[in-house]
Every structure is written in structure tokens, then in C-alpha cells.
Steps between C-alpha positions, in 0.01 A plus 500: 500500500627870415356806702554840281371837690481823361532816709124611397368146691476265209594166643542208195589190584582209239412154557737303262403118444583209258102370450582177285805343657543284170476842251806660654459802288202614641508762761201650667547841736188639662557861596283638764483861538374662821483881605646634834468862489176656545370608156338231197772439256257539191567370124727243599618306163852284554740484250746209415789493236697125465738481270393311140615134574237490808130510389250700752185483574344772721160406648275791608547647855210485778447880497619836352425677852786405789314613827670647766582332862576172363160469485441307152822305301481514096667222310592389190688180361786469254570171311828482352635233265863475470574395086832442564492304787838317568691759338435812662366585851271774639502619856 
């Protein structure tokens, strides 16, 4: 598990998980968002870049709105397939 905070109270952290023990390749993190400062973090949209040999997919996140307080965690999943498994790694 990785724990990112930002100074404005943005917490993310990043579940990181091999789902199919025999498909290798396959990496699933689940990134959970929550909000510690006291104002909604509004229009929330995540962004991920991976570099061309990994293929991405980028499910929908729970919410656009963050709430304040901790009160409400917003997640979203990203499935990554490593093409060139074997021959280079990703961290």
C-alpha cells in the first residue's frame, strides 16, 4: 500500500494487487481518495499516463465530489497489463 498527501488534504492511497496469480502480467491498483480539510474537493477526474508497452484500463471513479472530514472515500480501479512481461519490469 502507498499513502500520497497533498498539503490542501487530499489523501490517495493505492492498493496494488496481482488478481490472477497464473496471469502474472496483470496488475490491479485501487486508489481511494478521501478529503481531510474542511471544504468538498469538487470535479475530481484522475489522470494516469503508463508508458506504451503497458496497456491501461481506467474504470470510472465513485464520485466527482471528495467531501470534507473524511467523511465519504471516492475510488477508482486501474488494470494494467504488462506486454512485455519477462523482459521489462514496472514498479
Amino acid at each position: 500500500m502507498q499513502v500520497v498527501e497533498n498539503d490542501d488534504g487530499l489523501i490517495v492511497t493505492f492498493d496494488i494487487t496481482k488478481p490472477q496469480p497464473a496471469n502474472p502480467q496483470n496488475t490491479l491498483i485501487t486508489a481511494t481518495f478521501t478529503n481531510k480539510s474542511s471544504v468538498s474537493l469538487t470535479d475530481f477526474d484522475m489522470k494516469v499516463a503508463v508508458p506504451k508497452y503497458l496497456k491501461m484500463m481506467l474504470t470510472p471513479a465513485t464520485g466527482t465530489l471528495i467531501p470534507p472530514n473524511r467523511s465519504v472515500k471516492v475510488t477508482q480501479q486501474i488494470k494494467l497489463s504488462n506486454t512485455m512481461h519477462g523482459q521489462v519490469c514496472y514498479k
